[in-house]
mmCIF file of C-alpha atoms in Angstrom:
data_model
loop_
_atom_site.group_PDB
_atom_site.id
_atom_site.type_symbol
_atom_site.label_atom_id
_atom_site.label_comp_id
_atom_site.label_asym_id
_atom_site.label_seq_id
_atom_site.Cartn_x
_atom_site.Cartn_y
_atom_site.Cartn_z
ATOM 1 C CA UNK A 884 -42.349 -73.789 -160.291
ATOM 2 C CA UNK A 885 -39.824 -76.072 -159.169
ATOM 3 C CA UNK A 886 -39.299 -76.742 -155.212
ATOM 4 C CA UNK A 887 -35.633 -75.289 -155.085
ATOM 5 C CA UNK A 888 -34.293 -73.046 -157.651
ATOM 6 C CA UNK A 889 -30.836 -72.136 -158.072
ATOM 7 C CA UNK A 890 -28.943 -70.422 -161.174
ATOM 8 C CA UNK A 891 -27.032 -72.731 -162.928
ATOM 9 C CA UNK A 892 -24.073 -70.104 -163.491
ATOM 10 C CA UNK A 893 -21.565 -70.422 -164.387
ATOM 11 C CA UNK A 894 -19.909 -67.688 -161.863
ATOM 12 C CA UNK A 895 -16.653 -67.069 -162.698
ATOM 13 C CA UNK A 896 -14.879 -65.687 -159.904
ATOM 14 C CA UNK A 897 -10.728 -64.483 -159.202
ATOM 15 C CA UNK A 898 -9.307 -67.208 -156.890
ATOM 16 C CA UNK A 899 -9.502 -65.327 -153.291
ATOM 17 C CA UNK A 900 -12.683 -63.924 -153.811
ATOM 18 C CA UNK A 901 -15.650 -64.404 -152.196
ATOM 19 C CA UNK A 902 -18.709 -66.407 -153.539
ATOM 20 C CA UNK A 903 -22.225 -66.621 -153.091
ATOM 21 C CA UNK A 904 -24.150 -68.753 -154.045
ATOM 22 C CA UNK A 905 -27.969 -69.107 -152.943
ATOM 23 C CA UNK A 906 -31.141 -70.892 -153.333
ATOM 24 C CA UNK A 907 -34.747 -70.356 -153.251
ATOM 25 C CA UNK A 908 -37.364 -73.170 -152.022
ATOM 26 C CA UNK A 909 -40.848 -73.072 -152.141
ATOM 27 C CA UNK A 910 -41.802 -76.346 -149.455
ATOM 28 C CA UNK A 911 -42.627 -74.862 -146.743
ATOM 29 C CA UNK A 912 -42.761 -78.355 -145.069
ATOM 30 C CA UNK A 913 -38.413 -78.694 -145.497
ATOM 31 C CA UNK A 914 -36.743 -78.846 -142.445
ATOM 32 C CA UNK A 915 -33.134 -79.674 -143.346
ATOM 33 C CA UNK A 916 -31.032 -78.193 -146.154
ATOM 34 C CA UNK A 917 -28.264 -79.828 -147.595
ATOM 35 C CA UNK A 918 -24.959 -78.255 -149.754
ATOM 36 C CA UNK A 919 -22.852 -80.746 -152.025
ATOM 37 C CA UNK A 920 -19.845 -80.349 -153.924
ATOM 38 C CA UNK A 921 -19.971 -81.901 -157.327
ATOM 39 C CA UNK A 922 -16.719 -82.165 -159.176
ATOM 40 C CA UNK A 923 -17.526 -83.194 -162.802
ATOM 41 C CA UNK A 924 -17.726 -86.967 -163.406
ATOM 42 C CA UNK A 925 -17.944 -87.765 -159.854
ATOM 43 C CA UNK A 926 -20.763 -88.470 -157.063
ATOM 44 C CA UNK A 927 -21.768 -85.172 -155.287
ATOM 45 C CA UNK A 928 -20.360 -85.308 -152.035
ATOM 46 C CA UNK A 929 -21.524 -83.657 -148.610
ATOM 47 C CA UNK A 930 -20.615 -80.132 -147.725
ATOM 48 C CA UNK A 931 -22.528 -78.524 -145.168
ATOM 49 C CA UNK A 932 -26.312 -79.552 -143.271
ATOM 50 C CA UNK A 933 -28.754 -77.188 -141.946
ATOM 51 C CA UNK A 934 -31.646 -77.077 -139.545
ATOM 52 C CA UNK A 935 -32.549 -74.069 -138.544
ATOM 53 C CA UNK A 936 -32.427 -70.925 -139.500
ATOM 54 C CA UNK A 937 -29.441 -68.754 -138.972
ATOM 55 C CA UNK A 938 -25.622 -69.488 -139.913
ATOM 56 C CA UNK A 939 -23.338 -72.501 -139.686
ATOM 57 C CA UNK A 940 -19.353 -72.000 -140.269
ATOM 58 C CA UNK A 941 -17.082 -74.852 -141.320
ATOM 59 C CA UNK A 942 -13.807 -73.278 -142.546
ATOM 60 C CA UNK A 943 -13.861 -71.529 -145.162
ATOM 61 C CA UNK A 944 -17.721 -72.085 -145.820
ATOM 62 C CA UNK A 945 -20.672 -70.776 -144.271
ATOM 63 C CA UNK A 946 -24.345 -71.685 -145.099
ATOM 64 C CA UNK A 947 -27.088 -69.321 -144.000
ATOM 65 C CA UNK A 948 -30.993 -70.368 -143.924
ATOM 66 C CA UNK A 949 -33.435 -67.522 -143.404
ATOM 67 C CA UNK A 950 -36.753 -69.494 -143.107
ATOM 68 C CA UNK A 951 -39.099 -66.319 -143.450
ATOM 69 C CA UNK A 952 -37.526 -65.655 -146.703
ATOM 70 C CA UNK A 953 -37.299 -69.047 -147.960
ATOM 71 C CA UNK A 954 -33.377 -68.511 -148.943
ATOM 72 C CA UNK A 955 -30.479 -70.394 -149.032
ATOM 73 C CA UNK A 956 -27.001 -69.787 -149.349
ATOM 74 C CA UNK A 957 -23.453 -70.742 -149.145
ATOM 75 C CA UNK A 958 -20.374 -68.604 -148.728
ATOM 76 C CA UNK A 959 -16.827 -69.716 -149.707
ATOM 77 C CA UNK A 960 -14.375 -67.912 -148.235
ATOM 78 C CA UNK A 961 -10.678 -67.033 -149.927
ATOM 79 C CA UNK A 962 -11.817 -69.319 -153.099
ATOM 80 C CA UNK A 963 -9.355 -71.726 -154.493
ATOM 81 C CA UNK A 964 -9.247 -73.220 -157.674
ATOM 82 C CA UNK A 965 -10.157 -76.945 -156.354
ATOM 83 C CA UNK A 966 -12.955 -75.035 -155.149
ATOM 84 C CA UNK A 967 -14.032 -75.155 -159.120
ATOM 85 C CA UNK A 968 -17.021 -77.748 -159.285
ATOM 86 C CA UNK A 969 -20.828 -77.290 -159.005
ATOM 87 C CA UNK A 970 -22.931 -76.591 -155.820
ATOM 88 C CA UNK A 971 -26.354 -78.211 -154.845
ATOM 89 C CA UNK A 972 -28.258 -77.051 -152.478
ATOM 90 C CA UNK A 973 -30.869 -79.587 -151.458
ATOM 91 C CA UNK A 974 -33.995 -79.476 -149.305
ATOM 92 C CA UNK A 975 -35.971 -81.862 -147.327
ATOM 93 C CA UNK A 976 -38.959 -82.309 -145.462
ATOM 94 C CA UNK A 977 -38.330 -85.752 -144.119
ATOM 95 C CA UNK A 978 -37.916 -88.429 -146.341
ATOM 96 C CA UNK A 979 -37.978 -87.140 -150.090
ATOM 97 C CA UNK A 980 -35.245 -84.133 -150.891
ATOM 98 C CA UNK A 981 -35.259 -82.277 -153.531
ATOM 99 C CA UNK A 982 -31.995 -80.804 -155.090
ATOM 100 C CA UNK A 983 -31.403 -77.697 -156.852
ATOM 101 C CA UNK A 984 -29.989 -77.386 -160.721
ATOM 102 C CA UNK A 985 -26.880 -76.653 -159.137
ATOM 103 C CA UNK A 986 -24.032 -73.849 -159.929
ATOM 104 C CA UNK A 987 -21.255 -74.348 -161.890
ATOM 105 C CA UNK A 988 -18.520 -72.380 -160.216
ATOM 106 C CA UNK A 989 -14.952 -71.604 -161.979
ATOM 107 C CA UNK A 990 -12.379 -70.068 -159.592
ATOM 108 C CA UNK A 991 -9.328 -68.581 -161.840
ATOM 109 C CA UNK A 992 -5.792 -68.799 -160.778
ATOM 110 C CA UNK B 778 -18.564 -89.764 -143.073
ATOM 111 C CA UNK B 779 -20.669 -92.227 -144.461
ATOM 112 C CA UNK B 780 -18.629 -93.696 -147.224
ATOM 113 C CA UNK B 781 -20.598 -94.975 -150.380
ATOM 114 C CA UNK B 782 -19.228 -97.314 -153.626
ATOM 115 C CA UNK B 783 -20.484 -98.101 -156.540
ATOM 116 C CA UNK B 784 -19.310 -100.679 -159.165
ATOM 117 C CA UNK B 785 -18.475 -100.533 -161.929
ATOM 118 C CA UNK B 786 -17.037 -97.075 -161.963
ATOM 119 C CA UNK B 787 -17.389 -97.051 -165.895
ATOM 120 C CA UNK B 788 -19.145 -99.441 -167.941
ATOM 121 C CA UNK B 789 -19.667 -99.446 -172.184
ATOM 122 C CA UNK B 790 -22.247 -102.799 -173.370
ATOM 123 C CA UNK B 791 -23.993 -103.274 -176.763
ATOM 124 C CA UNK B 792 -27.884 -102.198 -177.010
ATOM 125 C CA UNK B 793 -29.714 -105.165 -176.293
ATOM 126 C CA UNK B 794 -27.768 -106.351 -173.301
ATOM 127 C CA UNK B 795 -28.073 -106.382 -169.291
ATOM 128 C CA UNK B 796 -26.205 -103.571 -166.984
ATOM 129 C CA UNK B 797 -25.874 -104.002 -163.433
ATOM 130 C CA UNK B 798 -24.874 -101.663 -160.846
ATOM 131 C CA UNK B 799 -23.748 -102.250 -156.858
ATOM 132 C CA UNK B 800 -24.094 -99.822 -154.700
ATOM 133 C CA UNK B 801 -22.750 -100.838 -151.414
ATOM 134 C CA UNK B 802 -22.565 -98.490 -148.123
ATOM 135 C CA UNK B 803 -19.092 -99.462 -146.475
ATOM 136 C CA UNK B 804 -18.779 -98.359 -142.840
ATOM 137 C CA UNK B 805 -22.789 -98.392 -142.187
ATOM 138 C CA UNK B 806 -26.252 -100.172 -142.742
ATOM 139 C CA UNK B 807 -28.416 -98.276 -145.280
ATOM 140 C CA UNK B 808 -32.348 -99.231 -145.290
ATOM 141 C CA UNK B 809 -32.601 -96.854 -147.717
ATOM 142 C CA UNK B 810 -31.187 -96.147 -150.441
ATOM 143 C CA UNK B 811 -32.119 -94.081 -153.884
ATOM 144 C CA UNK B 812 -30.631 -94.341 -157.072
ATOM 145 C CA UNK B 813 -30.471 -91.371 -159.596
ATOM 146 C CA UNK B 814 -29.082 -90.364 -162.893
ATOM 147 C CA UNK B 815 -27.638 -87.059 -164.276
ATOM 148 C CA UNK B 816 -27.130 -86.631 -168.096
ATOM 149 C CA UNK B 817 -23.976 -83.746 -168.452
ATOM 150 C CA UNK B 818 -24.303 -80.700 -167.416
ATOM 151 C CA UNK B 819 -27.982 -80.925 -165.745
ATOM 152 C CA UNK B 820 -28.785 -81.698 -162.499
ATOM 153 C CA UNK B 821 -29.262 -85.223 -160.768
ATOM 154 C CA UNK B 822 -33.166 -87.259 -161.536
ATOM 155 C CA UNK B 823 -34.508 -88.955 -159.046
ATOM 156 C CA UNK B 824 -35.333 -92.477 -160.645
ATOM 157 C CA UNK B 825 -36.678 -94.650 -157.361
ATOM 158 C CA UNK B 826 -36.358 -95.104 -154.207
ATOM 159 C CA UNK B 827 -34.986 -98.348 -152.910
ATOM 160 C CA UNK B 828 -36.167 -100.042 -149.257
ATOM 161 C CA UNK B 829 -34.087 -103.045 -147.937
ATOM 162 C CA UNK B 830 -36.210 -105.985 -147.710
ATOM 163 C CA UNK B 831 -39.427 -104.269 -150.361
ATOM 164 C CA UNK B 832 -40.400 -103.524 -153.477
ATOM 165 C CA UNK B 833 -38.535 -100.045 -155.232
ATOM 166 C CA UNK B 834 -40.723 -96.995 -155.289
ATOM 167 C CA UNK B 835 -40.022 -95.597 -159.165
ATOM 168 C CA UNK B 836 -40.431 -92.100 -159.814
ATOM 169 C CA UNK B 837 -43.313 -90.962 -162.221
ATOM 170 C CA UNK B 838 -41.935 -91.588 -165.705
ATOM 171 C CA UNK B 839 -39.436 -94.347 -164.705
ATOM 172 C CA UNK B 840 -39.999 -98.021 -166.267
ATOM 173 C CA UNK B 841 -39.970 -100.015 -163.661
ATOM 174 C CA UNK B 842 -39.108 -103.168 -165.883
ATOM 175 C CA UNK B 843 -36.614 -101.333 -167.182
ATOM 176 C CA UNK B 844 -34.655 -100.636 -164.455
ATOM 177 C CA UNK B 845 -34.418 -103.061 -161.946
ATOM 178 C CA UNK B 846 -33.896 -102.771 -158.606
ATOM 179 C CA UNK B 847 -32.881 -105.139 -155.851
ATOM 180 C CA UNK B 848 -32.265 -104.141 -152.184
ATOM 181 C CA UNK B 849 -31.852 -107.595 -150.868
ATOM 182 C CA UNK B 850 -29.266 -106.795 -147.444
ATOM 183 C CA UNK B 851 -28.674 -104.028 -145.310
ATOM 184 C CA UNK B 852 -25.641 -102.782 -147.528
ATOM 185 C CA UNK B 853 -26.312 -103.406 -151.003
ATOM 186 C CA UNK B 854 -28.611 -102.609 -153.414
ATOM 187 C CA UNK B 855 -28.396 -103.295 -157.227
ATOM 188 C CA UNK B 856 -29.460 -101.293 -160.469
ATOM 189 C CA UNK B 857 -29.974 -103.270 -163.472
ATOM 190 C CA UNK B 858 -30.407 -101.503 -166.776
ATOM 191 C CA UNK B 859 -32.489 -104.565 -168.547
ATOM 192 C CA UNK B 860 -32.071 -104.228 -172.785
ATOM 193 C CA UNK B 861 -29.982 -101.297 -172.616
ATOM 194 C CA UNK B 862 -30.124 -99.240 -175.419
ATOM 195 C CA UNK B 863 -28.074 -95.576 -176.270
ATOM 196 C CA UNK B 864 -30.201 -93.532 -174.879
ATOM 197 C CA UNK B 865 -30.004 -95.328 -171.215
ATOM 198 C CA UNK B 866 -25.983 -93.915 -171.335
ATOM 199 C CA UNK B 867 -25.534 -91.620 -168.711
ATOM 200 C CA UNK B 868 -23.954 -91.574 -165.777
ATOM 201 C CA UNK B 869 -25.710 -93.172 -162.584
ATOM 202 C CA UNK B 870 -25.541 -92.596 -158.868
ATOM 203 C CA UNK B 871 -26.830 -94.140 -155.616
ATOM 204 C CA UNK B 872 -26.651 -92.410 -152.568
ATOM 205 C CA UNK B 873 -27.212 -93.641 -148.770
ATOM 206 C CA UNK B 874 -29.371 -92.144 -146.085
ATOM 207 C CA UNK B 875 -26.864 -91.707 -143.127
ATOM 208 C CA UNK B 876 -25.999 -89.361 -140.658
ATOM 209 C CA UNK B 877 -27.954 -87.766 -137.439
ATOM 210 C CA UNK B 878 -30.398 -85.326 -140.134
ATOM 211 C CA UNK B 879 -30.611 -88.198 -142.426
ATOM 212 C CA UNK B 880 -28.571 -87.225 -144.804
ATOM 213 C CA UNK B 881 -27.288 -88.306 -148.093
ATOM 214 C CA UNK B 882 -24.096 -89.801 -149.009
ATOM 215 C CA UNK B 883 -23.138 -90.179 -152.561
ATOM 216 C CA UNK B 884 -21.822 -92.836 -154.267
ATOM 217 C CA UNK B 885 -18.615 -91.810 -156.585
ATOM 218 C CA UNK B 886 -21.145 -92.994 -159.667
ATOM 219 C CA UNK B 887 -21.685 -95.133 -162.425
ATOM 220 C CA UNK B 888 -20.513 -93.831 -166.436
ATOM 221 C CA UNK B 889 -23.349 -96.181 -168.589
ATOM 222 C CA UNK B 890 -22.069 -95.775 -171.877
ATOM 223 C CA UNK B 891 -23.885 -97.861 -174.740
ATOM 224 C CA UNK B 892 -23.534 -98.320 -177.441
#
């Protein structure tokens, strides 16, 4: 079992839709969780990081962590074609960060 | 956020030659940097952890004699692919730890093509 599981997609949505991206993890030692966005042939860009269970909002993005079920989510409101990218979730328990496989998102104009 | 640069952004080399990739933290000091490789449509694969002033820690299955890592200063880590072969062609990405929660900030990546 991988420490971080993420559906690779692809996920295709129309412009303006609410996007829900999800990951599960198995390592109880994970304390912090991150979401990265990676455009094609570019390095990943940190979008959001969270520590505790609950929601964290930043503009159109909301990160949600449920430590009891080991479930993390990223919601994108009013999705735009420019949001088309691969989204990677990650968990870290100190030093080592474990990444999910990434979900490819396509937002159609 | 913290800025990490990589150089070169892409490189083409002949089989058997060596290629050096630089990773720099531009506005912060990084005692720890990471090197990843990524094949098309696949996720990041951690190759090694680079610590300033000490030997790198390699992940299982990564040949340390083939992928030489040097972290001689707090702002620079280098990855040298020695005697490169076509199967080494990949996207190499570095990252550095920074921020309140020691988040990883990634460089833009280096695309290596070995002919």
